[in-house]
XYZ file of N, CA, C and O in Angstrom:
784
model
N 42.418 -82.921 114.673
C 41.834 -81.666 114.223
C 42.939 -80.607 114.190
O 43.678 -80.461 115.148
N 43.079 -79.828 113.102
C 44.130 -78.820 113.034
C 44.008 -77.809 114.166
O 42.912 -77.461 114.587
N 45.155 -77.321 114.634
C 45.164 -76.447 115.806
C 44.368 -75.175 115.589
O 43.785 -74.648 116.508
N 44.304 -74.657 114.378
C 43.574 -73.414 114.154
C 42.083 -73.583 114.447
O 41.432 -72.672 114.910
N 41.538 -74.748 114.157
C 40.127 -74.977 114.424
C 39.853 -74.994 115.930
O 38.801 -74.594 116.367
N 40.829 -75.467 116.712
C 40.655 -75.456 118.156
C 40.535 -74.038 118.682
O 39.858 -73.799 119.668
N 41.198 -73.095 118.047
C 41.173 -71.714 118.502
C 39.853 -71.024 118.172
O 39.411 -70.158 118.894
N 39.232 -71.392 117.058
C 38.069 -70.626 116.621
C 36.751 -71.355 116.765
O 35.708 -70.743 116.660
N 36.787 -72.656 117.012
C 35.545 -73.406 117.092
C 34.793 -73.148 118.373
O 35.384 -73.053 119.437
N 33.478 -73.029 118.267
C 32.666 -72.839 119.462
C 32.598 -74.119 120.282
O 32.604 -74.077 121.487
N 32.523 -75.245 119.599
C 32.448 -76.527 120.293
C 32.904 -77.620 119.340
O 33.078 -77.387 118.149
N 33.112 -78.811 119.883
C 33.615 -79.906 119.061
C 32.644 -80.292 117.957
O 33.051 -80.619 116.850
N 31.350 -80.232 118.237
C 30.346 -80.638 117.242
C 30.369 -79.714 116.027
O 30.333 -80.163 114.891
N 30.423 -78.397 116.263
C 30.439 -77.460 115.130
C 31.751 -77.575 114.359
O 31.758 -77.510 113.127
N 32.868 -77.784 115.064
C 34.149 -77.964 114.371
C 34.132 -79.216 113.507
O 34.588 -79.206 112.371
N 33.581 -80.288 114.052
C 33.506 -81.551 113.312
C 32.651 -81.387 112.051
O 33.034 -81.831 110.967
N 31.515 -80.725 112.188
C 30.646 -80.492 111.038
C 31.325 -79.577 110.025
O 31.269 -79.806 108.813
N 32.006 -78.531 110.515
C 32.719 -77.623 109.620
C 33.769 -78.380 108.815
O 33.934 -78.154 107.611
N 34.479 -79.297 109.473
C 35.519 -80.066 108.780
C 34.945 -80.997 107.717
O 35.650 -81.356 106.778
N 33.679 -81.377 107.834
C 33.086 -82.214 106.778
C 32.856 -81.415 105.503
O 32.965 -81.949 104.415
N 32.543 -80.115 105.652
C 32.330 -79.305 104.437
C 33.616 -78.623 103.979
O 33.729 -78.239 102.814
N 34.583 -78.511 104.877
C 35.832 -77.825 104.527
C 36.993 -78.480 105.272
O 37.451 -77.961 106.284
N 37.486 -79.620 104.779
C 38.548 -80.333 105.486
C 39.824 -79.504 105.666
O 40.533 -79.671 106.636
N 40.101 -78.595 104.725
C 41.293 -77.756 104.835
C 40.988 -76.412 104.196
O 41.054 -76.260 102.978
N 40.639 -75.427 105.022
C 40.220 -74.140 104.471
C 41.343 -73.446 103.695
O 41.089 -72.689 102.778
N 42.603 -73.733 104.016
C 43.709 -73.093 103.301
C 43.836 -73.604 101.872
O 44.425 -72.938 101.028
N 43.260 -74.773 101.570
C 43.335 -75.297 100.205
C 42.450 -74.510 99.246
O 42.584 -74.624 98.040
N 41.551 -73.693 99.772
C 40.671 -72.880 98.929
C 41.273 -71.490 98.700
O 40.568 -70.509 98.587
N 42.595 -71.442 98.622
C 43.285 -70.146 98.592
C 43.000 -69.333 97.336
O 43.189 -68.126 97.327
N 42.525 -69.948 96.279
C 42.270 -69.195 95.057
C 40.949 -68.434 95.110
O 40.699 -67.572 94.287
N 40.119 -68.720 96.071
C 38.803 -68.087 96.144
C 38.867 -66.695 96.761
O 39.629 -66.445 97.685
N 38.045 -65.810 96.212
C 37.850 -64.491 96.808
C 37.104 -64.669 98.134
O 36.408 -65.671 98.326
N 37.181 -63.684 99.047
C 36.470 -63.822 100.324
C 34.983 -64.107 100.159
O 34.437 -64.981 100.843
N 34.316 -63.399 99.245
C 32.874 -63.603 99.080
C 32.567 -65.003 98.556
O 31.609 -65.639 98.994
N 33.387 -65.502 97.622
C 33.171 -66.854 97.093
C 33.395 -67.891 98.184
O 32.633 -68.848 98.317
N 34.452 -67.695 98.963
C 34.773 -68.615 100.047
C 33.599 -68.711 101.028
O 33.091 -69.792 101.317
N 33.134 -67.542 101.522
C 32.066 -67.533 102.527
C 30.750 -68.035 101.936
O 30.060 -68.861 102.548
N 30.391 -67.540 100.768
C 29.112 -67.903 100.143
C 29.068 -69.393 99.815
O 28.094 -70.081 100.132
N 30.135 -69.908 99.204
C 30.156 -71.320 98.817
C 30.120 -72.243 100.029
O 29.379 -73.229 100.050
N 30.910 -71.928 101.050
C 30.916 -72.779 102.242
C 29.568 -72.768 102.951
O 29.082 -73.810 103.396
N 28.962 -71.575 103.054
C 27.670 -71.520 103.746
C 26.603 -72.293 102.960
O 25.775 -72.988 103.550
N 26.646 -72.201 101.644
C 25.693 -72.978 100.838
C 25.937 -74.475 100.955
O 24.980 -75.256 101.003
N 27.204 -74.893 101.006
C 27.509 -76.316 101.199
C 26.961 -76.795 102.541
O 26.433 -77.902 102.643
N 27.095 -75.960 103.554
C 26.532 -76.309 104.862
C 25.008 -76.398 104.782
O 24.407 -77.363 105.267
N 24.354 -75.429 104.156
C 22.887 -75.418 104.062
C 22.368 -76.629 103.287
O 21.287 -77.136 103.582
N 23.147 -77.104 102.331
C 22.743 -78.290 101.552
C 22.696 -79.551 102.409
O 22.061 -80.538 102.027
N 23.332 -79.530 103.570
C 23.266 -80.679 104.483
C 21.892 -80.807 105.129
O 21.586 -81.814 105.753
N 21.074 -79.742 104.999
C 19.713 -79.784 105.523
C 19.603 -79.530 107.012
O 18.579 -79.841 107.622
N 20.623 -78.967 107.607
C 20.575 -78.657 109.037
C 19.615 -77.482 109.240
O 19.647 -76.518 108.497
N 18.769 -77.592 110.250
C 17.861 -76.491 110.555
C 17.914 -76.204 112.051
O 16.926 -76.259 112.745
N 19.123 -75.933 112.508
C 19.370 -75.684 113.915
C 20.007 -74.304 114.022
O 21.136 -74.099 113.583
N 19.277 -73.340 114.585
C 19.767 -71.956 114.631
C 21.110 -71.837 115.332
O 21.973 -71.071 114.909
N 21.306 -72.582 116.406
C 22.562 -72.528 117.134
C 23.719 -73.033 116.273
O 24.781 -72.413 116.207
N 23.496 -74.153 115.592
C 24.542 -74.700 114.724
C 24.766 -73.795 113.521
O 25.910 -73.597 113.094
N 23.689 -73.219 112.969
C 23.842 -72.275 111.851
C 24.795 -71.155 112.241
O 25.694 -70.794 111.484
N 24.576 -70.588 113.426
C 25.417 -69.495 113.903
C 26.852 -69.923 114.135
O 27.789 -69.192 113.799
N 27.035 -71.115 114.717
C 28.387 -71.612 114.994
C 29.155 -71.850 113.698
O 30.332 -71.485 113.585
N 28.502 -72.447 112.700
C 29.151 -72.694 111.408
C 29.456 -71.373 110.712
O 30.539 -71.182 110.144
N 28.517 -70.432 110.771
C 28.727 -69.117 110.156
C 29.938 -68.430 110.790
O 30.775 -67.844 110.100
N 30.059 -68.528 112.116
C 31.207 -67.942 112.805
C 32.508 -68.614 112.380
O 33.527 -67.945 112.175
N 32.496 -69.932 112.219
C 33.694 -70.639 111.758
C 34.069 -70.227 110.333
O 35.252 -70.050 110.022
N 33.082 -70.067 109.483
C 33.355 -69.651 108.099
C 34.010 -68.274 108.080
O 35.034 -68.064 107.416
N 33.436 -67.332 108.809
C 33.980 -65.966 108.815
C 35.346 -65.947 109.504
O 36.283 -65.279 109.032
N 35.501 -66.683 110.589
C 36.792 -66.721 111.287
C 37.890 -67.303 110.409
O 38.994 -66.749 110.335
N 37.608 -68.419 109.733
C 38.628 -69.012 108.866
C 38.909 -68.108 107.668
O 40.037 -68.054 107.181
N 37.901 -67.380 107.211
C 38.113 -66.435 106.112
C 39.082 -65.331 106.560
O 39.985 -64.945 105.817
N 38.908 -64.819 107.773
C 39.813 -63.786 108.279
C 41.244 -64.325 108.382
O 42.207 -63.635 108.015
N 41.390 -65.549 108.859
C 42.721 -66.167 108.939
C 43.304 -66.324 107.539
O 44.460 -65.986 107.290
N 42.483 -66.810 106.628
C 42.914 -67.051 105.247
C 43.449 -65.788 104.600
O 44.410 -65.828 103.835
N 42.858 -64.644 104.912
C 43.273 -63.379 104.303
C 44.116 -62.520 105.267
O 44.246 -61.313 105.074
N 44.686 -63.168 106.283
C 45.630 -62.526 107.211
C 45.053 -61.305 107.923
O 45.771 -60.332 108.182
N 43.772 -61.349 108.262
C 43.148 -60.296 109.057
C 43.208 -60.780 110.513
O 42.231 -61.252 111.077
N 44.391 -60.689 111.097
C 44.624 -61.181 112.452
C 45.566 -60.220 113.162
O 46.274 -59.463 112.498
N 45.602 -60.233 114.492
C 44.834 -61.089 115.389
C 43.412 -60.567 115.567
O 43.137 -59.389 115.378
N 42.510 -61.494 115.926
C 41.153 -61.109 116.293
C 40.720 -61.959 117.474
O 41.335 -62.960 117.801
N 39.656 -61.506 118.105
C 39.142 -62.163 119.303
C 37.695 -62.560 119.046
O 36.944 -61.795 118.449
N 37.313 -63.752 119.495
C 35.925 -64.187 119.313
C 35.202 -64.153 120.656
O 35.816 -64.337 121.715
N 33.904 -63.879 120.593
C 33.065 -63.793 121.798
C 33.784 -62.975 122.868
O 34.028 -63.440 123.978
N 34.121 -61.744 122.515
C 34.987 -60.937 123.355
C 34.302 -59.684 123.885
O 33.293 -59.239 123.349
N 34.880 -59.144 124.958
C 34.379 -57.917 125.560
C 35.504 -56.885 125.575
O 36.679 -57.227 125.423
N 35.118 -55.629 125.781
C 36.074 -54.530 125.831
C 35.962 -53.880 127.205
O 34.848 -53.666 127.712
N 37.106 -53.531 127.796
C 37.108 -52.879 129.111
C 36.273 -51.608 129.084
O 36.308 -50.857 128.105
N 35.498 -51.393 130.129
C 34.660 -50.206 130.326
C 33.465 -50.139 129.379
O 32.828 -49.097 129.266
N 33.181 -51.221 128.667
C 32.011 -51.271 127.781
C 31.103 -52.369 128.331
O 31.277 -53.543 128.012
N 30.133 -51.995 129.177
C 29.318 -53.014 129.841
C 28.310 -53.686 128.913
O 27.796 -53.062 127.987
N 28.066 -54.946 129.170
C 26.995 -55.705 128.511
C 27.116 -55.806 126.998
O 26.118 -55.927 126.300
N 28.333 -55.741 126.482
C 28.544 -55.892 125.043
C 29.544 -57.015 124.828
O 30.664 -56.964 125.316
N 29.108 -58.042 124.106
C 29.989 -59.154 123.744
C 29.997 -59.250 122.227
O 28.963 -59.502 121.610
N 31.166 -59.028 121.635
C 31.297 -59.037 120.177
C 31.557 -60.444 119.675
O 32.339 -61.189 120.274
N 30.926 -60.788 118.551
C 31.206 -62.084 117.925
C 32.675 -62.148 117.532
O 33.366 -63.113 117.814
N 33.142 -61.104 116.841
C 34.555 -60.992 116.470
C 34.970 -59.547 116.714
O 34.253 -58.612 116.347
N 36.136 -59.386 117.306
C 36.630 -58.046 117.597
C 38.092 -57.958 117.185
O 38.891 -58.835 117.500
N 38.399 -56.903 116.447
C 39.780 -56.591 116.079
C 40.145 -55.289 116.774
O 39.259 -54.481 117.064
N 41.430 -55.078 117.002
C 41.856 -53.802 117.562
C 42.841 -53.179 116.586
O 43.788 -53.833 116.151
N 42.607 -51.918 116.216
C 43.403 -51.275 115.184
C 44.009 -49.965 115.680
O 43.462 -49.316 116.566
N 45.129 -49.580 115.070
C 45.734 -48.277 115.370
C 44.803 -47.143 114.982
O 44.700 -46.146 115.690
N 44.134 -47.283 113.853
C 43.353 -46.188 113.297
C 42.004 -45.989 113.974
O 41.567 -44.861 114.176
N 41.319 -47.061 114.305
C 39.939 -46.981 114.790
C 39.758 -47.458 116.219
O 38.679 -47.303 116.784
N 40.760 -48.072 116.797
C 40.542 -48.746 118.065
C 39.781 -50.034 117.784
O 40.059 -50.715 116.798
N 38.777 -50.358 118.589
C 38.031 -51.599 118.353
C 37.196 -51.544 117.072
O 36.556 -50.541 116.774
N 37.228 -52.646 116.330
C 36.365 -52.839 115.161
C 35.619 -54.146 115.400
O 36.233 -55.213 115.475
N 34.308 -54.047 115.553
C 33.487 -55.216 115.859
C 32.812 -55.771 114.622
O 32.381 -55.020 113.745
N 32.745 -57.097 114.562
C 32.009 -57.793 113.512
C 30.908 -58.597 114.181
O 31.179 -59.509 114.957
N 29.676 -58.227 113.905
C 28.523 -58.930 114.448
C 28.038 -59.899 113.372
O 27.717 -59.487 112.256
N 28.005 -61.175 113.685
C 27.676 -62.213 112.706
C 26.249 -62.691 112.918
O 25.916 -63.195 113.984
N 25.427 -62.533 111.893
C 24.019 -62.920 111.972
C 23.652 -63.641 110.680
O 23.712 -63.041 109.607
N 23.247 -64.901 110.779
C 22.832 -65.597 109.556
C 21.609 -64.910 108.956
O 21.504 -64.772 107.746
N 20.696 -64.487 109.813
C 19.557 -63.663 109.391
C 19.456 -62.498 110.366
O 19.864 -62.616 111.521
N 18.885 -61.395 109.914
C 18.844 -60.217 110.777
C 17.542 -60.077 111.535
O 17.541 -59.857 112.733
N 16.420 -60.159 110.836
C 15.124 -59.844 111.428
C 15.260 -58.564 112.248
O 15.620 -57.532 111.715
N 14.999 -58.624 113.537
C 15.114 -57.430 114.387
C 16.451 -57.367 115.131
O 16.688 -56.435 115.892
N 17.330 -58.354 114.900
C 18.574 -58.428 115.671
C 19.561 -57.312 115.334
O 20.483 -57.050 116.078
N 19.354 -56.646 114.210
C 20.231 -55.520 113.882
C 20.085 -54.409 114.918
O 21.020 -53.635 115.145
N 18.919 -54.318 115.568
C 18.706 -53.282 116.582
C 19.628 -53.502 117.780
O 20.182 -52.544 118.333
N 19.786 -54.760 118.196
C 20.700 -55.056 119.297
C 22.132 -54.739 118.886
O 22.889 -54.156 119.665
N 22.517 -55.104 117.671
C 23.872 -54.814 117.190
C 24.115 -53.306 117.149
O 25.207 -52.834 117.493
N 23.097 -52.538 116.765
C 23.228 -51.090 116.721
C 23.392 -50.515 118.123
O 24.233 -49.637 118.360
N 22.628 -51.019 119.075
C 22.735 -50.555 120.463
C 24.123 -50.880 121.022
O 24.757 -50.050 121.690
N 24.621 -52.086 120.755
C 25.957 -52.469 121.223
C 27.029 -51.597 120.569
O 27.999 -51.195 121.220
N 26.858 -51.281 119.290
C 27.800 -50.396 118.594
C 27.784 -49.008 119.220
O 28.826 -48.358 119.368
N 26.606 -48.550 119.632
C 26.459 -47.239 120.269
C 27.186 -47.199 121.616
O 27.896 -46.240 121.924
N 27.019 -48.253 122.404
C 27.694 -48.322 123.703
C 29.212 -48.343 123.500
O 29.958 -47.653 124.200
N 29.682 -49.120 122.534
C 31.116 -49.186 122.234
C 31.636 -47.819 121.793
O 32.687 -47.362 122.232
N 30.883 -47.135 120.946
C 31.293 -45.828 120.416
C 31.314 -44.760 121.507
O 32.064 -43.783 121.409
N 30.518 -44.918 122.548
C 30.539 -43.960 123.647
C 31.842 -44.010 124.437
O 32.218 -43.024 125.068
N 32.509 -45.155 124.413
C 33.791 -45.292 125.104
C 34.951 -45.110 124.121
O 35.936 -44.447 124.419
N 34.823 -45.691 122.946
C 35.864 -45.637 121.901
C 35.264 -44.909 120.700
O 34.633 -45.523 119.840
N 35.446 -43.600 120.664
C 34.756 -42.728 119.695
C 34.979 -43.091 118.233
O 34.110 -42.875 117.399
N 36.151 -43.628 117.907
C 36.454 -43.946 116.509
C 36.101 -45.380 116.129
O 36.333 -45.794 114.993
N 35.576 -46.146 117.078
C 35.289 -47.561 116.811
C 34.266 -47.712 115.690
O 33.508 -46.785 115.384
N 34.288 -48.876 115.093
C 33.325 -49.200 114.040
C 32.743 -50.577 114.310
O 33.421 -51.439 114.873
N 31.498 -50.747 113.895
C 30.844 -52.044 114.023
C 30.158 -52.377 112.710
O 29.394 -51.566 112.173
N 30.445 -53.560 112.202
C 29.863 -54.052 110.964
C 29.054 -55.308 111.273
O 29.430 -56.093 112.141
N 27.971 -55.494 110.545
C 27.243 -56.766 110.598
C 27.586 -57.531 109.332
O 27.632 -56.961 108.242
N 27.813 -58.831 109.493
C 27.946 -59.738 108.349
C 26.774 -60.701 108.434
O 26.540 -61.308 109.474
N 26.032 -60.815 107.338
C 24.848 -61.675 107.321
C 24.826 -62.529 106.057
O 25.527 -62.239 105.087
N 24.009 -63.560 106.072
C 23.827 -64.404 104.890
C 22.643 -63.927 104.055
O 22.368 -64.488 103.005
N 21.958 -62.893 104.498
C 20.749 -62.435 103.814
C 20.983 -61.112 103.077
O 21.098 -60.057 103.701
N 21.037 -61.168 101.758
C 21.268 -59.974 100.939
C 20.145 -58.954 101.096
O 20.394 -57.751 101.258
N 18.907 -59.426 101.075
C 17.761 -58.517 101.174
C 17.752 -57.785 102.513
O 17.545 -56.572 102.575
N 17.982 -58.518 103.605
C 17.997 -57.895 104.925
C 19.165 -56.916 105.052
O 19.034 -55.864 105.670
N 20.309 -57.246 104.458
C 21.461 -56.335 104.483
C 21.109 -55.029 103.786
O 21.392 -53.942 104.300
N 20.476 -55.114 102.629
C 20.072 -53.910 101.893
C 19.105 -53.062 102.710
O 19.227 -51.834 102.758
N 18.133 -53.709 103.357
C 17.157 -52.978 104.168
C 17.817 -52.221 105.324
O 17.500 -51.054 105.571
N 18.733 -52.873 106.024
C 19.377 -52.224 107.169
C 20.350 -51.140 106.690
O 20.451 -50.081 107.303
N 21.033 -51.370 105.584
C 21.914 -50.328 105.043
C 21.125 -49.083 104.652
O 21.610 -47.958 104.808
N 19.900 -49.263 104.185
C 19.036 -48.117 103.890
C 18.715 -47.362 105.169
O 18.738 -46.124 105.198
N 18.447 -48.093 106.245
C 18.180 -47.455 107.541
C 19.409 -46.682 108.022
O 19.289 -45.574 108.564
N 20.597 -47.252 107.844
C 21.832 -46.560 108.236
C 21.983 -45.279 107.423
O 22.243 -44.200 107.974
N 21.793 -45.396 106.116
C 21.925 -44.233 105.220
C 20.931 -43.135 105.574
O 21.248 -41.947 105.510
N 19.730 -43.521 105.976
C 18.679 -42.554 106.317
C 18.802 -42.008 107.742
O 17.957 -41.233 108.185
N 19.822 -42.453 108.475
C 20.036 -41.954 109.835
C 19.100 -42.542 110.871
O 18.942 -41.984 111.953
N 18.483 -43.687 110.566
C 17.544 -44.301 111.501
C 18.234 -45.111 112.595
O 17.595 -45.483 113.570
N 19.520 -45.411 112.418
C 20.254 -46.194 113.406
C 21.335 -45.330 114.031
O 21.791 -44.341 113.456
N 21.757 -45.703 115.231
C 22.656 -44.867 116.021
C 24.126 -44.991 115.654
O 24.823 -43.990 115.557
N 24.630 -46.221 115.475
C 26.084 -46.367 115.426
C 26.622 -47.439 114.487
O 27.837 -47.531 114.320
N 25.776 -48.269 113.907
C 26.288 -49.276 112.982
C 26.967 -48.596 111.791
O 26.461 -47.607 111.264
N 28.101 -49.148 111.379
C 28.825 -48.571 110.249
C 28.238 -49.053 108.934
O 27.934 -48.247 108.055
N 28.048 -50.368 108.796
C 27.525 -50.934 107.548
C 27.190 -52.401 107.765
O 27.735 -53.049 108.650
N 26.306 -52.916 106.914
C 25.966 -54.342 106.902
C 26.450 -54.921 105.579
O 26.217 -54.337 104.516
N 27.119 -56.064 105.665
C 27.588 -56.767 104.472
C 26.929 -58.137 104.419
O 26.960 -58.867 105.415
N 26.347 -58.471 103.272
C 25.969 -59.875 103.121
C 27.203 -60.592 102.575
O 28.129 -59.946 102.074
N 27.234 -61.904 102.703
C 28.463 -62.637 102.389
C 28.872 -62.519 100.927
O 30.032 -62.712 100.608
N 27.934 -62.151 100.049
C 28.313 -61.955 98.643
C 29.043 -60.633 98.428
O 29.667 -60.433 97.404
N 28.972 -59.726 99.397
C 29.607 -58.406 99.280
C 30.832 -58.274 100.185
O 31.365 -57.185 100.329
N 31.271 -59.355 100.762
C 32.275 -59.267 101.821
C 33.665 -58.881 101.320
O 34.521 -58.470 102.105
N 33.898 -58.963 100.015
C 35.201 -58.530 99.482
C 35.507 -57.093 99.879
O 36.645 -56.759 100.205
N 34.494 -56.237 99.838
C 34.692 -54.821 100.175
C 35.098 -54.666 101.637
O 35.968 -53.843 101.963
N 34.506 -55.446 102.523
C 34.874 -55.379 103.937
C 36.311 -55.849 104.147
O 37.083 -55.202 104.858
N 36.676 -56.963 103.533
C 38.043 -57.474 103.672
C 39.043 -56.458 103.125
O 40.069 -56.177 103.750
N 38.731 -55.845 101.982
C 39.619 -54.812 101.416
C 39.782 -53.654 102.391
O 40.885 -53.126 102.560
N 38.687 -53.260 103.041
C 38.766 -52.174 104.015
C 39.612 -52.584 105.223
O 40.492 -51.837 105.660
N 39.362 -53.772 105.768
C 40.110 -54.224 106.942
C 41.605 -54.331 106.638
O 42.442 -54.099 107.522
N 41.953 -54.656 105.393
C 43.363 -54.750 105.003
C 44.060 -53.392 105.031
O 45.287 -53.333 105.100
N 43.301 -52.301 104.996
C 43.907 -50.969 105.060
C 44.228 -50.557 106.493
O 44.944 -49.582 106.705
N 43.680 -51.278 107.467
C 43.883 -50.937 108.879
C 45.084 -51.691 109.449
O 45.416 -52.781 108.998
N 45.713 -51.113 110.455
C 46.825 -51.762 111.148
C 46.254 -52.471 112.366
O 45.889 -51.839 113.356
N 46.144 -53.786 112.261
C 45.549 -54.579 113.341
C 46.651 -54.949 114.322
O 47.702 -55.458 113.940
N 46.399 -54.651 115.603
C 47.403 -54.864 116.642
C 46.767 -55.557 117.841
O 45.550 -55.651 117.944
N 47.614 -56.026 118.755
C 47.115 -56.487 120.052
C 46.761 -55.252 120.866
O 47.514 -54.275 120.872
N 45.626 -55.248 121.558
C 45.291 -54.084 122.372
C 46.302 -53.879 123.490
O 46.830 -54.847 124.037
N 46.548 -52.618 123.794
C 47.505 -52.310 124.853
C 46.825 -52.461 126.214
O 45.619 -52.246 126.335
N 47.598 -52.819 127.260
C 46.997 -52.913 128.604
C 46.475 -51.545 129.047
O 47.042 -50.509 128.713
N 45.405 -51.546 129.799
C 44.784 -50.311 130.263
C 45.182 -50.066 131.709
O 44.991 -50.917 132.569
N 45.748 -48.884 131.962
C 46.029 -48.489 133.342
C 44.797 -47.754 133.835
O 44.405 -46.735 133.265
N 44.167 -48.259 134.875
C 42.887 -47.736 135.336
C 43.009 -46.298 135.815
O 42.174 -45.461 135.521
N 44.063 -45.994 136.571
C 44.246 -44.649 137.122
C 45.657 -44.178 136.787
O 46.623 -44.931 136.945
N 45.782 -42.941 136.316
C 47.095 -42.335 136.131
C 47.142 -41.046 136.931
O 46.105 -40.428 137.196
N 48.305 -40.631 137.308
C 48.466 -39.402 138.082
C 49.448 -39.620 139.211
O 49.999 -40.713 139.407
N 49.678 -38.569 139.980
C 50.603 -38.662 141.098
C 49.919 -39.354 142.268
O 48.848 -38.943 142.709
N 50.531 -40.415 142.726
C 49.933 -41.192 143.825
C 50.298 -40.601 145.170
O 51.454 -40.260 145.431
N 49.312 -40.450 146.011
C 49.502 -39.969 147.375
C 49.085 -41.088 148.320
O 47.984 -41.623 148.192
N 49.957 -41.442 149.245
C 49.580 -42.466 150.221
C 50.172 -42.121 151.574
O 51.128 -41.344 151.676
N 49.584 -42.695 152.610
C 50.025 -42.445 153.977
C 51.374 -43.092 154.215
O 51.656 -44.174 153.692
N 52.172 -42.411 154.995
C 53.474 -42.970 155.366
C 53.271 -43.883 156.574
O 52.540 -43.536 157.486
N 53.897 -45.033 156.602
C 53.762 -45.955 157.735
C 54.664 -45.515 158.867
O 55.751 -45.125 158.692
């Protein structure tokens, strides 16, 4: 199995299944991000799998390999941010311009956009310039939640992209300077301690 899949795969089973639909993701270099994600997800769905856990794992592999393919790196999967309690991002990038940029991956949204919005709000309370995007496979649900964002019904989500619209997200991410996060010094100031 190629080393890149070891870095991004949730488990051996999802990686193995992903490799059956996409033996070498770099060979699809002529495809736009939306074509890459949409076509791969449809190829996976044609296998007839109806397992929510596997759907999510494959969706995460598709989006992760797409980010690698378009040099949107480094990124972290299933990651947390210091001082942001109870928030685990599916994919997290750290940028000079915005600080943390979270990507919440949902094959379908239903009511799960509310949790993503709450997590984005908690992140924004610590990192004021942070942004959180949802990527989904459902165009209709993406449109509905984007309307809620536009109408001010949600607290902190930046935007929802369905996989057919993901070119715009990739173009935006390419404008940011993605870096490794700097270490956090918990306390700064003049230290006072007892003399022995």
